[in-house]
Short mmCIF file of C-alpha atoms and ligand atoms in Angstrom, two decimals:
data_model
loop_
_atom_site.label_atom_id
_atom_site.label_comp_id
_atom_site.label_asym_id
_atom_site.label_seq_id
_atom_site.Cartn_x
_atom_site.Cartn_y
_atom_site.Cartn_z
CA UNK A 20 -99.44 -221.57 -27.52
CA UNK A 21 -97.97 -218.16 -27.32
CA UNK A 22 -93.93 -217.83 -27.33
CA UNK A 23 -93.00 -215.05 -24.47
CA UNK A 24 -90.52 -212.44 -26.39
CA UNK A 25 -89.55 -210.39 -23.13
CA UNK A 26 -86.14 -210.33 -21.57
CA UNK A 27 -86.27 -212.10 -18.75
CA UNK A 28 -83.83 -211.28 -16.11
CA UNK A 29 -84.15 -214.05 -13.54
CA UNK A 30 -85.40 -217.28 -15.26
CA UNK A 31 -86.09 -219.83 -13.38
CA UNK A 32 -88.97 -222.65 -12.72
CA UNK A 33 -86.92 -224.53 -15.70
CA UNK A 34 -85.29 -228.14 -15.62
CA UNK A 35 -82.48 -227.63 -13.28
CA UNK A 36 -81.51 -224.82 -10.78
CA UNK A 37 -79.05 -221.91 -12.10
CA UNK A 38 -77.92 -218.92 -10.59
CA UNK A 39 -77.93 -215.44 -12.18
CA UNK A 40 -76.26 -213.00 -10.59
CA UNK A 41 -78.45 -209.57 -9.90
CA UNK A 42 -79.29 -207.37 -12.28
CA UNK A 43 -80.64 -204.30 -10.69
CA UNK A 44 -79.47 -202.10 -7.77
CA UNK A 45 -80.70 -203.02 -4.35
CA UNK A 46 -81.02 -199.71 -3.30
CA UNK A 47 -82.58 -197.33 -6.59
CA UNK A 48 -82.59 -193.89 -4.91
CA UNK A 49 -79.58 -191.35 -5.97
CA UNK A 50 -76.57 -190.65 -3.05
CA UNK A 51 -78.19 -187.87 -1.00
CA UNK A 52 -81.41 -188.39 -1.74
CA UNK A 53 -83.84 -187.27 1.45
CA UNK A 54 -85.34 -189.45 3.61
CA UNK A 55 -85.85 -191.46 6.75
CA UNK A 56 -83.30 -193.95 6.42
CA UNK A 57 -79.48 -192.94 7.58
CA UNK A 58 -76.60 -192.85 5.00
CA UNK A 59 -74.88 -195.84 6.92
CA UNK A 60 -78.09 -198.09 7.34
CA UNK A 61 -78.73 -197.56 3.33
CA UNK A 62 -75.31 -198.69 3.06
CA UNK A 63 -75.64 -202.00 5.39
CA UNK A 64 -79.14 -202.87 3.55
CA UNK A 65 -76.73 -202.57 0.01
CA UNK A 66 -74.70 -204.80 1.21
CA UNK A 67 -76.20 -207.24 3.64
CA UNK A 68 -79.91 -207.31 2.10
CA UNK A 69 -81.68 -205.90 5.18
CA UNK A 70 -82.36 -203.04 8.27
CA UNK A 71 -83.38 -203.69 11.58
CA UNK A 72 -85.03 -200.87 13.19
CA UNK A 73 -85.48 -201.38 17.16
CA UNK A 74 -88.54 -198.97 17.32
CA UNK A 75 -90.82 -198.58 13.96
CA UNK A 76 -94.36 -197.79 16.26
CA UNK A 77 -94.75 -197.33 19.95
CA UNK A 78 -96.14 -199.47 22.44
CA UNK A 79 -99.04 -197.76 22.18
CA UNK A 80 -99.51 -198.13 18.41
CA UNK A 81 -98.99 -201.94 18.89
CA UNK A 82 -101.79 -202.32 21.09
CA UNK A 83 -103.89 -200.91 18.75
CA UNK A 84 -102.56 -203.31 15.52
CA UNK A 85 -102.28 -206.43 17.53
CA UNK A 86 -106.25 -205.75 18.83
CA UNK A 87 -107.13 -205.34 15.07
CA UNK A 88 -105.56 -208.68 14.44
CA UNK A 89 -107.06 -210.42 17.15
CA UNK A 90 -110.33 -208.51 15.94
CA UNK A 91 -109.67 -209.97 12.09
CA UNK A 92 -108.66 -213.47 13.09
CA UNK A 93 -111.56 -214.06 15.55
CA UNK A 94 -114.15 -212.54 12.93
CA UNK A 95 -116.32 -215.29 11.27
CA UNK A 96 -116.18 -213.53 7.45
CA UNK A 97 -112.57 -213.06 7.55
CA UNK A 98 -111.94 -216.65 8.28
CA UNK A 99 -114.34 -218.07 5.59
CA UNK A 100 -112.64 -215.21 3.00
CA UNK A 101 -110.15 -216.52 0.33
CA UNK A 102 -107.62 -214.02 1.98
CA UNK A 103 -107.31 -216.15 5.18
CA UNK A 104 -105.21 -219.23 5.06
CA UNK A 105 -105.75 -221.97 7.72
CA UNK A 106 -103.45 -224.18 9.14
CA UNK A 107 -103.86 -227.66 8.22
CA UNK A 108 -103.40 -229.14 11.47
CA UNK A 109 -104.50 -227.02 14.19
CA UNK A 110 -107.23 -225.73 12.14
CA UNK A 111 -106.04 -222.00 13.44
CA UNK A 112 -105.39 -219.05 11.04
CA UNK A 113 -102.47 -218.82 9.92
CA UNK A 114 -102.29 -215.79 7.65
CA UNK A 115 -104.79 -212.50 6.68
CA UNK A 116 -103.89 -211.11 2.74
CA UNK A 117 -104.96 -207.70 1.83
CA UNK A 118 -105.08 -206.49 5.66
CA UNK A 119 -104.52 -202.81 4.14
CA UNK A 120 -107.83 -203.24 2.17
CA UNK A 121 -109.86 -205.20 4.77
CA UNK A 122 -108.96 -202.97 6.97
CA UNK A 123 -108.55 -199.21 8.16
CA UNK A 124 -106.30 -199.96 11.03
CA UNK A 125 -104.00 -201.79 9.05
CA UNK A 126 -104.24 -199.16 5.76
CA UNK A 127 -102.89 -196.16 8.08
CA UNK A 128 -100.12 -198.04 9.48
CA UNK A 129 -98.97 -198.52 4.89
CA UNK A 130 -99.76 -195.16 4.25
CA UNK A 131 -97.66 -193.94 7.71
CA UNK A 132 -94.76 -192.00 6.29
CA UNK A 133 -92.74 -193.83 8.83
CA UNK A 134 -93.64 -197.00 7.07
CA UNK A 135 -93.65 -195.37 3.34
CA UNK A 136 -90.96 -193.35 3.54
CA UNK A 137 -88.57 -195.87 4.28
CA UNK A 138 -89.61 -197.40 0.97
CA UNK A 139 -89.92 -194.74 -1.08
CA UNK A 140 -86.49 -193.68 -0.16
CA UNK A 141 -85.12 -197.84 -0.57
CA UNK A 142 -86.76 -198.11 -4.01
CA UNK A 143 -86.36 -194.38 -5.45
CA UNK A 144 -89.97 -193.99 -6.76
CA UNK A 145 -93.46 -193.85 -5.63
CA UNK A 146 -94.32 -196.76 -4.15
CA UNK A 147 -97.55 -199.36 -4.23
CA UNK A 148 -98.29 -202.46 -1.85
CA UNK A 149 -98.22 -205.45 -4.22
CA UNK A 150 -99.02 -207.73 -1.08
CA UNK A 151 -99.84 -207.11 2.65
CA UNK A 152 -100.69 -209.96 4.98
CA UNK A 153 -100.48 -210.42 8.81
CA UNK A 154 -98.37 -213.47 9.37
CA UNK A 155 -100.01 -214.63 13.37
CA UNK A 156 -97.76 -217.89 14.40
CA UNK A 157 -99.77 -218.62 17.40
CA UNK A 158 -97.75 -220.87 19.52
CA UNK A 159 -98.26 -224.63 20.65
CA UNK A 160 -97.12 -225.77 16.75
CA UNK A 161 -97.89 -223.43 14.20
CA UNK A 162 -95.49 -224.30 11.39
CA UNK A 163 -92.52 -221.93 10.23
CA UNK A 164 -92.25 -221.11 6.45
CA UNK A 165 -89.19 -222.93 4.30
CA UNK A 166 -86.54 -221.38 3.05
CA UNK A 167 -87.18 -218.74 -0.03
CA UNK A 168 -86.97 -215.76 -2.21
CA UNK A 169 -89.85 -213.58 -2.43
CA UNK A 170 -88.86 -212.19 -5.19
CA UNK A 171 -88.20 -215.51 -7.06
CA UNK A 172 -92.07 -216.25 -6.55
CA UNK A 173 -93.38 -213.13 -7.57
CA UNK A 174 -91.16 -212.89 -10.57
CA UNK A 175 -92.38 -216.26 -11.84
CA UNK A 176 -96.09 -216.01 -10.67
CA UNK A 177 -96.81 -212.42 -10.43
CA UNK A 178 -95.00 -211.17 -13.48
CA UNK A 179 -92.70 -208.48 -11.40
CA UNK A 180 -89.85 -207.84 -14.07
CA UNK A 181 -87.27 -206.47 -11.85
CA UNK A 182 -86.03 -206.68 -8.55
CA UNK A 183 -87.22 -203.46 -7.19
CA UNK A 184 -89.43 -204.58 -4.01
CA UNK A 185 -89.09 -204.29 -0.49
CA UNK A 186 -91.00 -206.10 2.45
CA UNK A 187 -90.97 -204.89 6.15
CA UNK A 188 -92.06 -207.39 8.91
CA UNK A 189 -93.55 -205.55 12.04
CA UNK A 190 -93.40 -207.38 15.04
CA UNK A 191 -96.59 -207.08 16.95
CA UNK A 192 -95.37 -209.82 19.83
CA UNK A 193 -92.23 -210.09 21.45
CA UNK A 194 -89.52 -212.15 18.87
CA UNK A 195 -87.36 -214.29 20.77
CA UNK A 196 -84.59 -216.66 19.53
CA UNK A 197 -87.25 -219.46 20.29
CA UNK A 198 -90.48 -218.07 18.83
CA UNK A 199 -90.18 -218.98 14.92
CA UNK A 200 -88.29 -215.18 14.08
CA UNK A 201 -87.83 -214.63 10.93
CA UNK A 202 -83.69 -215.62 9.32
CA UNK A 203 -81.95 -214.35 6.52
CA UNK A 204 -79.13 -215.13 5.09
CA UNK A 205 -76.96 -211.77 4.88
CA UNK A 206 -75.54 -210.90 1.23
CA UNK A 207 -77.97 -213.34 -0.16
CA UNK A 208 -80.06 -211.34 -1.99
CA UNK A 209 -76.83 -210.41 -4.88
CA UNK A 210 -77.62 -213.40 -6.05
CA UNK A 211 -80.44 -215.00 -8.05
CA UNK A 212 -81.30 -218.70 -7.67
CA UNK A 213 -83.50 -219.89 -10.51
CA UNK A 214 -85.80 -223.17 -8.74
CA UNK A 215 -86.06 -226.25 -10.81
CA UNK A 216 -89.67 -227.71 -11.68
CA UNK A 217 -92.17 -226.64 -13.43
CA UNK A 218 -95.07 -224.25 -11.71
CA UNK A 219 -98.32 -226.21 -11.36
CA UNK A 220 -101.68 -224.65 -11.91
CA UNK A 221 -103.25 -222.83 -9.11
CA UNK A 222 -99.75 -223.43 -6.99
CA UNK A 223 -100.74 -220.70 -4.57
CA UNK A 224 -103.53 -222.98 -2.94
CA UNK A 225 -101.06 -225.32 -1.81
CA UNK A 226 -97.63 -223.15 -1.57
CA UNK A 227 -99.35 -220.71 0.93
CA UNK A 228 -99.06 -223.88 2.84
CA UNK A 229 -95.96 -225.48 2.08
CA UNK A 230 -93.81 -224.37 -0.27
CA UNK A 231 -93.21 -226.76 -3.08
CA UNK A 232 -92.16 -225.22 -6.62
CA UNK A 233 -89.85 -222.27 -6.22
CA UNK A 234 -87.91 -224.33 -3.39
CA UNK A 235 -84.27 -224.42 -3.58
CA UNK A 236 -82.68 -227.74 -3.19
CA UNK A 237 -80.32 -228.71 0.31
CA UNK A 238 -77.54 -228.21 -1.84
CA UNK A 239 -78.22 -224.90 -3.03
CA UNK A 240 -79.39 -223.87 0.47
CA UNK A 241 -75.86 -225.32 1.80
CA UNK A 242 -74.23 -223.75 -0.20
CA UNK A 243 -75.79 -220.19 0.50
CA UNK A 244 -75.37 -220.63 4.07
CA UNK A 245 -72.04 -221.77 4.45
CA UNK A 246 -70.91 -218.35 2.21
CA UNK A 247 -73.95 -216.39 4.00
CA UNK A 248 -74.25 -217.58 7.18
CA UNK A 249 -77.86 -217.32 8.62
CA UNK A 250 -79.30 -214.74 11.16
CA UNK A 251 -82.01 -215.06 13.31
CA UNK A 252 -83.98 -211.24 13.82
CA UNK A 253 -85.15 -211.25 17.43
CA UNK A 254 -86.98 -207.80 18.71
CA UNK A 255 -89.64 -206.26 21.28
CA UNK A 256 -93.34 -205.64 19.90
CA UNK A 257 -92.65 -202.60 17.14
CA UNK A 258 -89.36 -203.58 16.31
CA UNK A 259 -89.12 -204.29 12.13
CA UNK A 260 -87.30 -205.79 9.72
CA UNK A 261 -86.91 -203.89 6.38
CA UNK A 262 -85.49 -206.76 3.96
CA UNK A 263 -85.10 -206.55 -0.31
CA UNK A 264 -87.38 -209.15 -2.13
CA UNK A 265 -84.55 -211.29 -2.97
CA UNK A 266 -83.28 -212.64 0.23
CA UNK A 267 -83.13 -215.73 1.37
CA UNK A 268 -85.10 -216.15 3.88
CA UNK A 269 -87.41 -218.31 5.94
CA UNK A 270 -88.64 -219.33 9.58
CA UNK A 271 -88.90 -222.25 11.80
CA UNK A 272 -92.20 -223.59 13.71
CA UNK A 273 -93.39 -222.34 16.63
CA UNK A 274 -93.36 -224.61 19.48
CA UNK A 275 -93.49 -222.20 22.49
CA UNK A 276 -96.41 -220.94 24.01
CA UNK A 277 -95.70 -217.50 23.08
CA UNK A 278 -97.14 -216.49 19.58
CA UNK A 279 -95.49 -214.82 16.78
CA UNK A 280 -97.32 -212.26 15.17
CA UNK A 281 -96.13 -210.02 12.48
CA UNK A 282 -97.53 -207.29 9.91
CA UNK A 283 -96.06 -207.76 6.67
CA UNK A 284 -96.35 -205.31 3.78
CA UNK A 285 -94.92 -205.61 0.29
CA UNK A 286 -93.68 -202.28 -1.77
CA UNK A 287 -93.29 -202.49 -5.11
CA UNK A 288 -91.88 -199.46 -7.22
CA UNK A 289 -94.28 -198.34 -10.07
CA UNK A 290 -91.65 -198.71 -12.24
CA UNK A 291 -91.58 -202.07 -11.66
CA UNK A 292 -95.74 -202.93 -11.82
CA UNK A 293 -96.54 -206.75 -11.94
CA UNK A 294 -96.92 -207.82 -15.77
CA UNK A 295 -97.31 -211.26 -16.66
CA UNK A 296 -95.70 -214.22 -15.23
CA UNK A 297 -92.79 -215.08 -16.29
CA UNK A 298 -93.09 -218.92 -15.12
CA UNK A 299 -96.80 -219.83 -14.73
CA UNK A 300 -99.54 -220.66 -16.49
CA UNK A 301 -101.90 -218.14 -14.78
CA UNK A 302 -102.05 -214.71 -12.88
CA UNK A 303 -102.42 -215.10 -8.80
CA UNK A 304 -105.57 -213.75 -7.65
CA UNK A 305 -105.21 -209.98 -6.93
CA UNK A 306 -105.19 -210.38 -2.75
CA UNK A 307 -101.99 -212.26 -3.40
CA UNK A 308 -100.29 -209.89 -5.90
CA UNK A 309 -102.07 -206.44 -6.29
CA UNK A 310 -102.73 -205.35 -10.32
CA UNK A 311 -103.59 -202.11 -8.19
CA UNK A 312 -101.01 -199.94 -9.07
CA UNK A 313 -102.02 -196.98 -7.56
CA UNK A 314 -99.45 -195.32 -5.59
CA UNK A 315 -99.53 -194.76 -1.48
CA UNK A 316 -100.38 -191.43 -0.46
O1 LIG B 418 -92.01 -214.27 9.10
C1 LIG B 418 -91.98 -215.40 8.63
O2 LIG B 418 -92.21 -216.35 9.33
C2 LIG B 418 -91.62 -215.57 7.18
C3 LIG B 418 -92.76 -215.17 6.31
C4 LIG B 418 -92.42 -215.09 4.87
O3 LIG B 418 -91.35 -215.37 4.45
C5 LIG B 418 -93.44 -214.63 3.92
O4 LIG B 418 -94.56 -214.32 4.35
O5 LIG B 418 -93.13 -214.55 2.71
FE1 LIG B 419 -91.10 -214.67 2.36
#
């Protein structure tokens, strides 16, 4: 047995829940600094954890991403791959990893400055994609996704030291306040909540499912939402959500007939490249957390 000398931040995956208040900034670049993202909207991702933007890619653009996802979830290969994960009951894809490397439609849309920028500019450095994935929520019953922080999961199972990563969600179908949108709740990413339990081998299998290890308990989550409150991000096709890797967050099931499909892509700074786990026995399998660290051009 090796003992693990690092400093580590945001421990957690021990024998009871603890909260650590954040360490790092949320947003990294200096006062002034250029780029896409307005002075005030920097200011209410600081402080509330996220940015909606109404318009990210035109109706146009859409068309084309939501035909390469229909193209990658209908395909054969992708849906025997490792990177697709399949609903247990309906037997339906549920999620695509590593879209920007499977595909050439999806790796423009990362490398779009209007996608890039935003997170260069959030996380004051180059930046690389430690995950991608498209998330489809077809409706009749696909399930939602419990409450979590990313960043709790990839700090524990991917090794990412500091909290210095930032996901945007790009809605490629309408999301209504019925649909299985994405919540939040606002603020909560100041804080760190370290999960009880100890991280099984080869958790990923099953927690791409379900969540299991890394899940806060009801009290924790009452808690957070009675300070937090919770809100629910509704938006047309190419609407986004820019949120910081330590939200809570999490979405319902979708029992309409109207799907819910998303792009999601995962910045990392290269500052802040994946090391090893801080609570797990094992490295993820690089279509899960990129050792990639290549910046995007
Ligand atoms: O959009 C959703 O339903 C939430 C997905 C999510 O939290 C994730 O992929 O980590
Ligand atoms: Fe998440």
């Amino acid at each position: 047995m090796t003992t693990d000398v690092r400093t580590d931040l945001y421990p957690t995956r021990g024998a009871a829940e603890m909260i650590t208040p954040r360490q790092d900034p949320v947003i990294w670049s200096p006062p002034g600094a250029p780029g896409p993202v307005a002075v005030k909207d920097l200011q209410g991702f600081e402080r509330d954890g996220f940015l909606g933007v109404d318009q990210l890619i035109t109706p146009g653009e859409v068309a084309v991403y939501h035909a390469e996802l229909d193209r990658l979830i209908t395909d054969p290969v992708v849906r025997a791959d490792e990177r697709s994960i399949i609903e247990p009951k309906s037997q339906k894809v549920r999620s695509v990893f590593e879209v920007h490397r499977i595909s050439e439609v999806f790796a423009r849309l990362v490398s779009d400055e209007r996608v890039v920028g935003r997170a260069r500019q959030i996380l004051g450095s180059d930046v690389y994609v430690h995950q991608s994935r498209i998330n489809v929520k077809p409706g009749f019953g696909a399930s939602g996704f419990y409450w979590h922080s990313d960043f709790e999961t990839w700090h524990a199972e991917d090794g990412l030291p500091n909290m210095r990563a930032v996901s945007v969600s790009i809605a490629l179908t309408e999301n209504h306040d019925t649909n299985g949108g994405l919540m939040i709740m606002p603020g909560s990413h100041k804080s760190f909540l370290g999960c009880a339990g100890e991280t099984p081998k080869d958790n990923y299998k099953k927690s791409l499912k379900m969540q299991d290890a890394g899940t806060p308990s009801d009290e924790a989550l009452t808690k957070l939402a009675d300070r937090h409150g919770i809100k629910l991000f509704t938006g047309k096709a190419g609407s986004a959500t820019w949120f910081d890797c330590n939200c809570m967050h999490g979405s319902g099931d979708n029992i309409t007939p109207y799907p819910r499909s998303n792009v999601f892509i995962v910045f990392n700074s290269v500052e802040n490249a994946a090391e090893e786990p801080f609570a797990a026995p094992a490295r993820r399998p690089e279509f899960i957390g990129a050792r990639d660290f290549a910046p995007v051009r």
